[in-house]
């Protein structure tokens, strides 16, 4: 008689007597198998055995060295690719991703400043800029009245020549008149606001979550549709507490990462949005 209970199968010999217990292979054991392979590959990357930009060895040789089935290896590789540790190129398989730029979530200086400090090339391309009546959520964040208009600026950001961030910024049209006269592909928006309009960024808040690339985002960022992306949203305020900008950015997680620094005994007065 065979009695199945969860992941354990109990087999009882006919005629009574002894029993034997057989573990049934379930999803947990399979997951442990490929996760162990993923950890080994990740260790090779961190230890330098696999260098950034290096193409992975063939599936056959890797599976043989790691002592696993090729299907198990493929699952581990897909996992690491989803985490941004491997990248896939058409016709050349998987390669080790370049080290991601990691930024503290609480840092307030412009992104280009930190990239320059780390000797990374950061460039931009303006996708669109228009003056319009914003949706109610944006109008509320910018504290605009019913007739208030805003500039919507969409820029594609490149890290070392690779499209990495698609950023959309809304600004009160009343506070930054004739913004279109500036080259926002080559100049810092916050610097223009300070030098040309006398508006100085002083504080802000932001939230970080996950989204998935739609067709337009996938095309601009040169990634597959529905690839996971980081979604950063926030508001920047001036030294009077008045909102300067409302922004959102979809970010390739194989190019950027974020970290938080926690300290015990220090109360945090930051507001959540």
mmCIF file of C-alpha atoms in Angstrom:
data_model
loop_
_atom_site.group_PDB
_atom_site.id
_atom_site.type_symbol
_atom_site.label_atom_id
_atom_site.label_comp_id
_atom_site.label_asym_id
_atom_site.label_seq_id
_atom_site.Cartn_x
_atom_site.Cartn_y
_atom_site.Cartn_z
ATOM 1 C CA UNK A 1 0.000 0.000 0.000
ATOM 2 C CA UNK A 2 1.297 3.485 -0.882
ATOM 3 C CA UNK A 3 0.245 6.438 1.304
ATOM 4 C CA UNK A 4 1.369 9.897 0.193
ATOM 5 C CA UNK A 5 1.554 12.655 2.851
ATOM 6 C CA UNK A 6 3.063 15.907 1.605
ATOM 7 C CA UNK A 7 6.620 15.313 0.460
ATOM 8 C CA UNK A 8 7.055 11.907 2.155
ATOM 9 C CA UNK A 9 5.927 8.636 0.648
ATOM 10 C CA UNK A 10 5.325 5.709 3.005
ATOM 11 C CA UNK A 11 5.577 2.260 1.426
ATOM 12 C CA UNK A 12 4.268 -0.771 3.367
ATOM 13 C CA UNK A 13 5.159 -4.276 2.238
ATOM 14 C CA UNK A 14 2.272 -6.642 1.612
ATOM 15 C CA UNK A 15 1.720 -9.096 4.423
ATOM 16 C CA UNK A 16 2.570 -6.576 7.113
ATOM 17 C CA UNK A 17 5.890 -6.151 8.810
ATOM 18 C CA UNK A 18 8.565 -3.638 8.039
ATOM 19 C CA UNK A 19 8.037 -0.216 6.466
ATOM 20 C CA UNK A 20 10.381 1.997 4.508
ATOM 21 C CA UNK A 21 10.253 5.771 4.241
ATOM 22 C CA UNK A 22 11.194 7.379 0.935
ATOM 23 C CA UNK A 23 11.613 11.146 0.551
ATOM 24 C CA UNK A 24 9.760 12.447 -2.476
ATOM 25 C CA UNK A 25 11.713 15.049 -4.479
ATOM 26 C CA UNK A 26 9.744 18.263 -4.183
ATOM 27 C CA UNK A 27 10.105 21.886 -5.262
ATOM 28 C CA UNK A 28 12.139 22.775 -2.157
ATOM 29 C CA UNK A 29 14.890 20.262 -2.924
ATOM 30 C CA UNK A 30 15.053 21.343 -6.555
ATOM 31 C CA UNK A 31 15.252 25.000 -5.506
ATOM 32 C CA UNK A 32 18.067 24.200 -3.082
ATOM 33 C CA UNK A 33 19.945 22.504 -5.905
ATOM 34 C CA UNK A 34 19.927 25.434 -8.352
ATOM 35 C CA UNK A 35 20.361 28.023 -5.587
ATOM 36 C CA UNK A 36 23.558 26.271 -4.509
ATOM 37 C CA UNK A 37 24.856 26.458 -8.090
ATOM 38 C CA UNK A 38 23.908 30.155 -8.235
ATOM 39 C CA UNK A 39 25.821 30.785 -4.997
ATOM 40 C CA UNK A 40 28.911 29.041 -6.408
ATOM 41 C CA UNK A 41 28.810 31.130 -9.595
ATOM 42 C CA UNK A 42 28.305 34.284 -7.536
ATOM 43 C CA UNK A 43 31.351 33.365 -5.435
ATOM 44 C CA UNK A 44 33.435 32.945 -8.601
ATOM 45 C CA UNK A 45 32.347 36.430 -9.687
ATOM 46 C CA UNK A 46 33.124 38.037 -6.317
ATOM 47 C CA UNK A 47 36.483 36.268 -6.002
ATOM 48 C CA UNK A 48 37.557 37.356 -9.474
ATOM 49 C CA UNK A 49 37.654 33.932 -11.059
ATOM 50 C CA UNK A 50 34.974 35.242 -13.422
ATOM 51 C CA UNK A 51 35.841 38.822 -14.417
ATOM 52 C CA UNK A 52 33.443 41.630 -15.356
ATOM 53 C CA UNK A 53 32.743 41.464 -19.088
ATOM 54 C CA UNK A 54 33.940 37.839 -19.336
ATOM 55 C CA UNK A 55 31.759 35.387 -21.234
ATOM 56 C CA UNK A 56 30.594 32.368 -19.242
ATOM 57 C CA UNK A 57 32.110 29.021 -20.262
ATOM 58 C CA UNK A 58 29.885 26.652 -22.211
ATOM 59 C CA UNK A 59 26.941 25.022 -20.452
ATOM 60 C CA UNK A 60 28.513 21.607 -20.971
ATOM 61 C CA UNK A 61 31.816 22.503 -19.298
ATOM 62 C CA UNK A 62 30.170 24.442 -16.455
ATOM 63 C CA UNK A 63 27.679 21.679 -15.687
ATOM 64 C CA UNK A 64 30.494 19.117 -15.679
ATOM 65 C CA UNK A 65 32.673 21.200 -13.343
ATOM 66 C CA UNK A 66 29.808 22.015 -10.990
ATOM 67 C CA UNK A 67 28.455 18.455 -11.048
ATOM 68 C CA UNK A 68 24.891 19.400 -11.951
ATOM 69 C CA UNK A 69 22.315 18.886 -14.678
ATOM 70 C CA UNK A 70 22.267 21.484 -17.467
ATOM 71 C CA UNK A 71 18.643 22.389 -16.672
ATOM 72 C CA UNK A 72 19.710 23.150 -13.088
ATOM 73 C CA UNK A 73 22.561 25.300 -14.372
ATOM 74 C CA UNK A 74 20.229 27.230 -16.699
ATOM 75 C CA UNK A 75 17.904 28.029 -13.786
ATOM 76 C CA UNK A 76 20.842 29.303 -11.704
ATOM 77 C CA UNK A 77 22.081 31.467 -14.587
ATOM 78 C CA UNK A 78 18.604 32.953 -15.148
ATOM 79 C CA UNK A 79 18.448 33.770 -11.438
ATOM 80 C CA UNK A 80 21.785 35.615 -11.533
ATOM 81 C CA UNK A 81 20.747 37.436 -14.711
ATOM 82 C CA UNK A 82 17.558 38.593 -12.963
ATOM 83 C CA UNK A 83 19.664 39.950 -10.111
ATOM 84 C CA UNK A 84 21.850 41.888 -12.548
ATOM 85 C CA UNK A 85 24.996 39.816 -11.952
ATOM 86 C CA UNK A 86 24.977 38.386 -15.494
ATOM 87 C CA UNK A 87 23.922 39.957 -18.774
ATOM 88 C CA UNK A 88 22.812 38.283 -21.977
ATOM 89 C CA UNK A 89 23.978 39.395 -25.387
ATOM 90 C CA UNK A 90 22.515 38.170 -28.640
ATOM 91 C CA UNK A 91 24.728 35.591 -30.237
ATOM 92 C CA UNK A 92 27.290 35.518 -27.425
ATOM 93 C CA UNK A 93 25.440 33.997 -24.469
ATOM 94 C CA UNK A 94 25.828 35.270 -20.919
ATOM 95 C CA UNK A 95 28.626 37.514 -19.673
ATOM 96 C CA UNK A 96 29.543 38.744 -16.197
ATOM 97 C CA UNK A 97 27.936 42.146 -15.634
ATOM 98 C CA UNK A 98 29.980 45.249 -14.935
ATOM 99 C CA UNK A 99 29.958 46.260 -11.230
ATOM 100 C CA UNK A 100 26.807 48.188 -10.389
ATOM 101 C CA UNK A 101 26.986 51.721 -9.108
ATOM 102 C CA UNK A 102 25.557 51.737 -5.570
ATOM 103 C CA UNK A 103 24.154 54.900 -4.071
ATOM 104 C CA UNK A 104 23.000 55.625 -0.536
ATOM 105 C CA UNK A 105 19.251 56.260 -0.550
ATOM 106 C CA UNK A 106 19.786 59.210 1.810
ATOM 107 C CA UNK A 107 22.358 61.014 -0.366
ATOM 108 C CA UNK A 108 21.052 64.321 -1.663
ATOM 109 C CA UNK A 109 23.751 65.495 -4.059
ATOM 110 C CA UNK A 110 22.980 65.154 -7.816
ATOM 111 C CA UNK A 111 23.662 61.735 -9.310
ATOM 112 C CA UNK A 112 26.184 63.057 -11.829
ATOM 113 C CA UNK A 113 28.338 64.348 -8.949
ATOM 114 C CA UNK A 114 28.713 60.891 -7.389
ATOM 115 C CA UNK A 115 29.399 59.301 -10.750
ATOM 116 C CA UNK A 116 32.150 61.819 -11.463
ATOM 117 C CA UNK A 117 33.655 61.075 -8.055
ATOM 118 C CA UNK A 118 33.732 57.400 -9.030
ATOM 119 C CA UNK A 119 35.189 58.185 -12.469
ATOM 120 C CA UNK A 120 32.105 56.982 -14.338
ATOM 121 C CA UNK A 121 30.799 58.638 -17.487
ATOM 122 C CA UNK A 122 27.242 59.963 -17.137
ATOM 123 C CA UNK A 123 25.424 61.503 -20.117
ATOM 124 C CA UNK A 124 21.815 62.354 -20.953
ATOM 125 C CA UNK A 125 19.467 62.630 -23.917
ATOM 126 C CA UNK A 126 16.234 64.620 -23.797
ATOM 127 C CA UNK A 127 13.371 62.423 -25.024
ATOM 128 C CA UNK A 128 10.676 65.074 -24.681
ATOM 129 C CA UNK A 129 9.767 68.289 -22.903
ATOM 130 C CA UNK A 130 6.336 69.896 -22.900
ATOM 131 C CA UNK A 131 4.222 72.322 -20.915
ATOM 132 C CA UNK A 132 0.891 70.847 -19.821
ATOM 133 C CA UNK A 133 -1.729 70.560 -17.130
ATOM 134 C CA UNK A 134 -0.465 67.704 -14.921
ATOM 135 C CA UNK A 135 -2.520 64.828 -13.593
ATOM 136 C CA UNK A 136 -4.087 65.469 -10.147
ATOM 137 C CA UNK A 137 -1.456 63.451 -8.256
ATOM 138 C CA UNK A 138 1.410 65.523 -9.666
ATOM 139 C CA UNK A 139 -0.502 68.784 -9.187
ATOM 140 C CA UNK A 140 -1.019 67.867 -5.550
ATOM 141 C CA UNK A 141 2.647 67.037 -5.002
ATOM 142 C CA UNK A 142 3.737 70.344 -6.589
ATOM 143 C CA UNK A 143 0.956 72.203 -4.742
ATOM 144 C CA UNK A 144 -0.468 73.682 -7.934
ATOM 145 C CA UNK A 145 -3.930 75.192 -8.162
ATOM 146 C CA UNK A 146 -6.551 73.926 -10.605
ATOM 147 C CA UNK A 147 -5.267 76.127 -13.433
ATOM 148 C CA UNK A 148 -1.597 75.472 -12.676
ATOM 149 C CA UNK A 149 0.640 74.113 -15.440
ATOM 150 C CA UNK A 150 3.873 72.177 -15.287
ATOM 151 C CA UNK A 151 6.800 71.245 -17.467
ATOM 152 C CA UNK A 152 7.186 67.532 -18.044
ATOM 153 C CA UNK A 153 10.759 66.618 -18.874
ATOM 154 C CA UNK A 154 11.696 63.093 -19.936
ATOM 155 C CA UNK A 155 15.393 62.210 -20.161
ATOM 156 C CA UNK A 156 17.279 59.003 -20.922
ATOM 157 C CA UNK A 157 20.430 58.662 -18.804
ATOM 158 C CA UNK A 158 23.494 56.728 -19.913
ATOM 159 C CA UNK A 159 26.140 55.164 -17.677
ATOM 160 C CA UNK A 160 29.402 54.584 -19.539
ATOM 161 C CA UNK A 161 27.432 54.662 -22.793
ATOM 162 C CA UNK A 162 24.758 52.164 -21.690
ATOM 163 C CA UNK A 163 21.139 53.373 -21.298
ATOM 164 C CA UNK A 164 20.486 52.933 -17.576
ATOM 165 C CA UNK A 165 17.756 55.320 -16.359
ATOM 166 C CA UNK A 166 14.572 56.708 -17.880
ATOM 167 C CA UNK A 167 13.645 59.738 -15.799
ATOM 168 C CA UNK A 168 10.498 61.893 -15.857
ATOM 169 C CA UNK A 169 10.459 65.203 -13.984
ATOM 170 C CA UNK A 170 7.595 67.633 -13.394
ATOM 171 C CA UNK A 171 8.260 71.269 -12.452
ATOM 172 C CA UNK A 172 5.912 74.191 -11.806
ATOM 173 C CA UNK A 173 5.788 76.261 -15.012
ATOM 174 C CA UNK A 174 5.203 79.371 -12.892
ATOM 175 C CA UNK A 175 8.512 78.937 -11.049
ATOM 176 C CA UNK A 176 10.730 78.037 -14.016
ATOM 177 C CA UNK A 177 9.495 80.218 -16.869
ATOM 178 C CA UNK A 178 10.929 79.530 -20.337
ATOM 179 C CA UNK A 179 12.740 76.395 -19.165
ATOM 180 C CA UNK A 180 12.921 75.157 -22.749
ATOM 181 C CA UNK A 181 15.661 77.677 -23.584
ATOM 182 C CA UNK A 182 18.233 75.597 -21.663
ATOM 183 C CA UNK A 183 20.119 72.534 -22.883
ATOM 184 C CA UNK A 184 18.951 69.970 -20.347
ATOM 185 C CA UNK A 185 20.910 67.152 -21.977
ATOM 186 C CA UNK A 186 24.233 68.762 -21.054
ATOM 187 C CA UNK A 187 23.389 70.824 -17.961
ATOM 188 C CA UNK A 188 22.223 69.899 -14.461
ATOM 189 C CA UNK A 189 18.590 70.814 -13.865
ATOM 190 C CA UNK A 190 19.221 71.643 -10.202
ATOM 191 C CA UNK A 191 22.172 73.874 -11.128
ATOM 192 C CA UNK A 192 20.041 75.749 -13.683
ATOM 193 C CA UNK A 193 17.319 76.241 -11.087
ATOM 194 C CA UNK A 194 19.857 77.637 -8.614
ATOM 195 C CA UNK A 195 21.778 79.942 -10.964
ATOM 196 C CA UNK A 196 18.927 81.096 -13.229
ATOM 197 C CA UNK A 197 15.874 81.060 -10.960
ATOM 198 C CA UNK A 198 17.328 81.388 -7.466
ATOM 199 C CA UNK A 199 15.721 78.116 -6.379
ATOM 200 C CA UNK A 200 17.908 75.929 -4.166
ATOM 201 C CA UNK A 201 17.204 72.277 -3.390
ATOM 202 C CA UNK A 202 17.285 71.710 0.352
ATOM 203 C CA UNK A 203 15.320 68.574 1.214
ATOM 204 C CA UNK A 204 13.129 65.862 -0.217
ATOM 205 C CA UNK A 205 11.849 62.338 0.111
ATOM 206 C CA UNK A 206 11.766 59.320 -2.153
ATOM 207 C CA UNK A 207 10.464 55.777 -2.315
ATOM 208 C CA UNK A 208 11.996 52.747 -4.003
ATOM 209 C CA UNK A 209 9.969 49.863 -5.431
ATOM 210 C CA UNK A 210 9.883 47.376 -8.310
ATOM 211 C CA UNK A 211 8.206 47.698 -11.693
ATOM 212 C CA UNK A 212 8.385 45.926 -15.065
ATOM 213 C CA UNK A 213 9.442 47.403 -18.389
ATOM 214 C CA UNK A 214 6.679 48.315 -20.823
ATOM 215 C CA UNK A 215 7.335 48.419 -24.564
ATOM 216 C CA UNK A 216 8.542 52.033 -24.638
ATOM 217 C CA UNK A 217 10.828 51.596 -21.617
ATOM 218 C CA UNK A 218 12.216 48.341 -23.006
ATOM 219 C CA UNK A 219 13.041 49.976 -26.350
ATOM 220 C CA UNK A 220 14.766 53.006 -24.807
ATOM 221 C CA UNK A 221 16.668 51.020 -22.166
ATOM 222 C CA UNK A 222 17.509 48.224 -24.642
ATOM 223 C CA UNK A 223 16.113 45.451 -22.479
ATOM 224 C CA UNK A 224 13.358 42.808 -22.890
ATOM 225 C CA UNK A 225 9.733 43.773 -22.245
ATOM 226 C CA UNK A 226 8.645 42.937 -18.674
ATOM 227 C CA UNK A 227 12.209 42.871 -17.350
ATOM 228 C CA UNK A 228 12.189 43.937 -13.667
ATOM 229 C CA UNK A 229 13.272 47.522 -13.033
ATOM 230 C CA UNK A 230 13.812 49.668 -9.974
ATOM 231 C CA UNK A 231 11.241 52.446 -9.639
ATOM 232 C CA UNK A 232 12.356 55.564 -7.764
ATOM 233 C CA UNK A 233 9.766 58.264 -7.009
ATOM 234 C CA UNK A 234 10.135 61.421 -4.992
ATOM 235 C CA UNK A 235 9.726 65.129 -4.387
ATOM 236 C CA UNK A 236 12.464 67.755 -3.974
ATOM 237 C CA UNK A 237 11.821 70.904 -1.895
ATOM 238 C CA UNK A 238 13.541 74.253 -1.576
ATOM 239 C CA UNK A 239 14.822 75.900 1.621
ATOM 240 C CA UNK A 240 11.291 77.175 2.342
ATOM 241 C CA UNK A 241 9.806 73.685 2.120
ATOM 242 C CA UNK A 242 8.076 74.433 -1.208
ATOM 243 C CA UNK A 243 8.123 71.586 -3.753
ATOM 244 C CA UNK A 244 10.553 72.138 -6.629
ATOM 245 C CA UNK A 245 10.056 68.953 -8.602
ATOM 246 C CA UNK A 246 8.166 65.687 -8.634
ATOM 247 C CA UNK A 247 10.124 62.911 -10.293
ATOM 248 C CA UNK A 248 10.017 59.241 -11.160
ATOM 249 C CA UNK A 249 12.756 57.108 -12.657
ATOM 250 C CA UNK A 250 12.843 53.538 -13.927
ATOM 251 C CA UNK A 251 16.324 52.129 -13.430
ATOM 252 C CA UNK A 252 18.095 49.061 -14.786
ATOM 253 C CA UNK A 253 19.093 46.953 -11.800
ATOM 254 C CA UNK A 254 22.084 45.545 -13.671
ATOM 255 C CA UNK A 255 23.535 49.067 -13.772
ATOM 256 C CA UNK A 256 22.465 50.627 -10.471
ATOM 257 C CA UNK A 257 21.803 49.538 -6.923
ATOM 258 C CA UNK A 258 20.803 51.372 -3.758
ATOM 259 C CA UNK A 259 21.813 50.892 -0.163
ATOM 260 C CA UNK A 260 20.691 52.281 3.185
ATOM 261 C CA UNK A 261 22.958 53.085 6.102
ATOM 262 C CA UNK A 262 21.360 52.386 9.481
ATOM 263 C CA UNK A 263 22.639 53.603 12.834
ATOM 264 C CA UNK A 264 21.292 52.545 16.215
ATOM 265 C CA UNK A 265 20.073 55.211 18.588
ATOM 266 C CA UNK A 266 19.582 57.912 15.958
ATOM 267 C CA UNK A 267 15.903 58.841 15.520
ATOM 268 C CA UNK A 268 14.889 59.415 11.906
ATOM 269 C CA UNK A 269 12.566 62.308 11.232
ATOM 270 C CA UNK A 270 12.233 61.677 7.484
ATOM 271 C CA UNK A 271 8.660 61.507 6.246
ATOM 272 C CA UNK A 272 7.366 58.686 4.123
ATOM 273 C CA UNK A 273 5.632 59.369 0.813
#
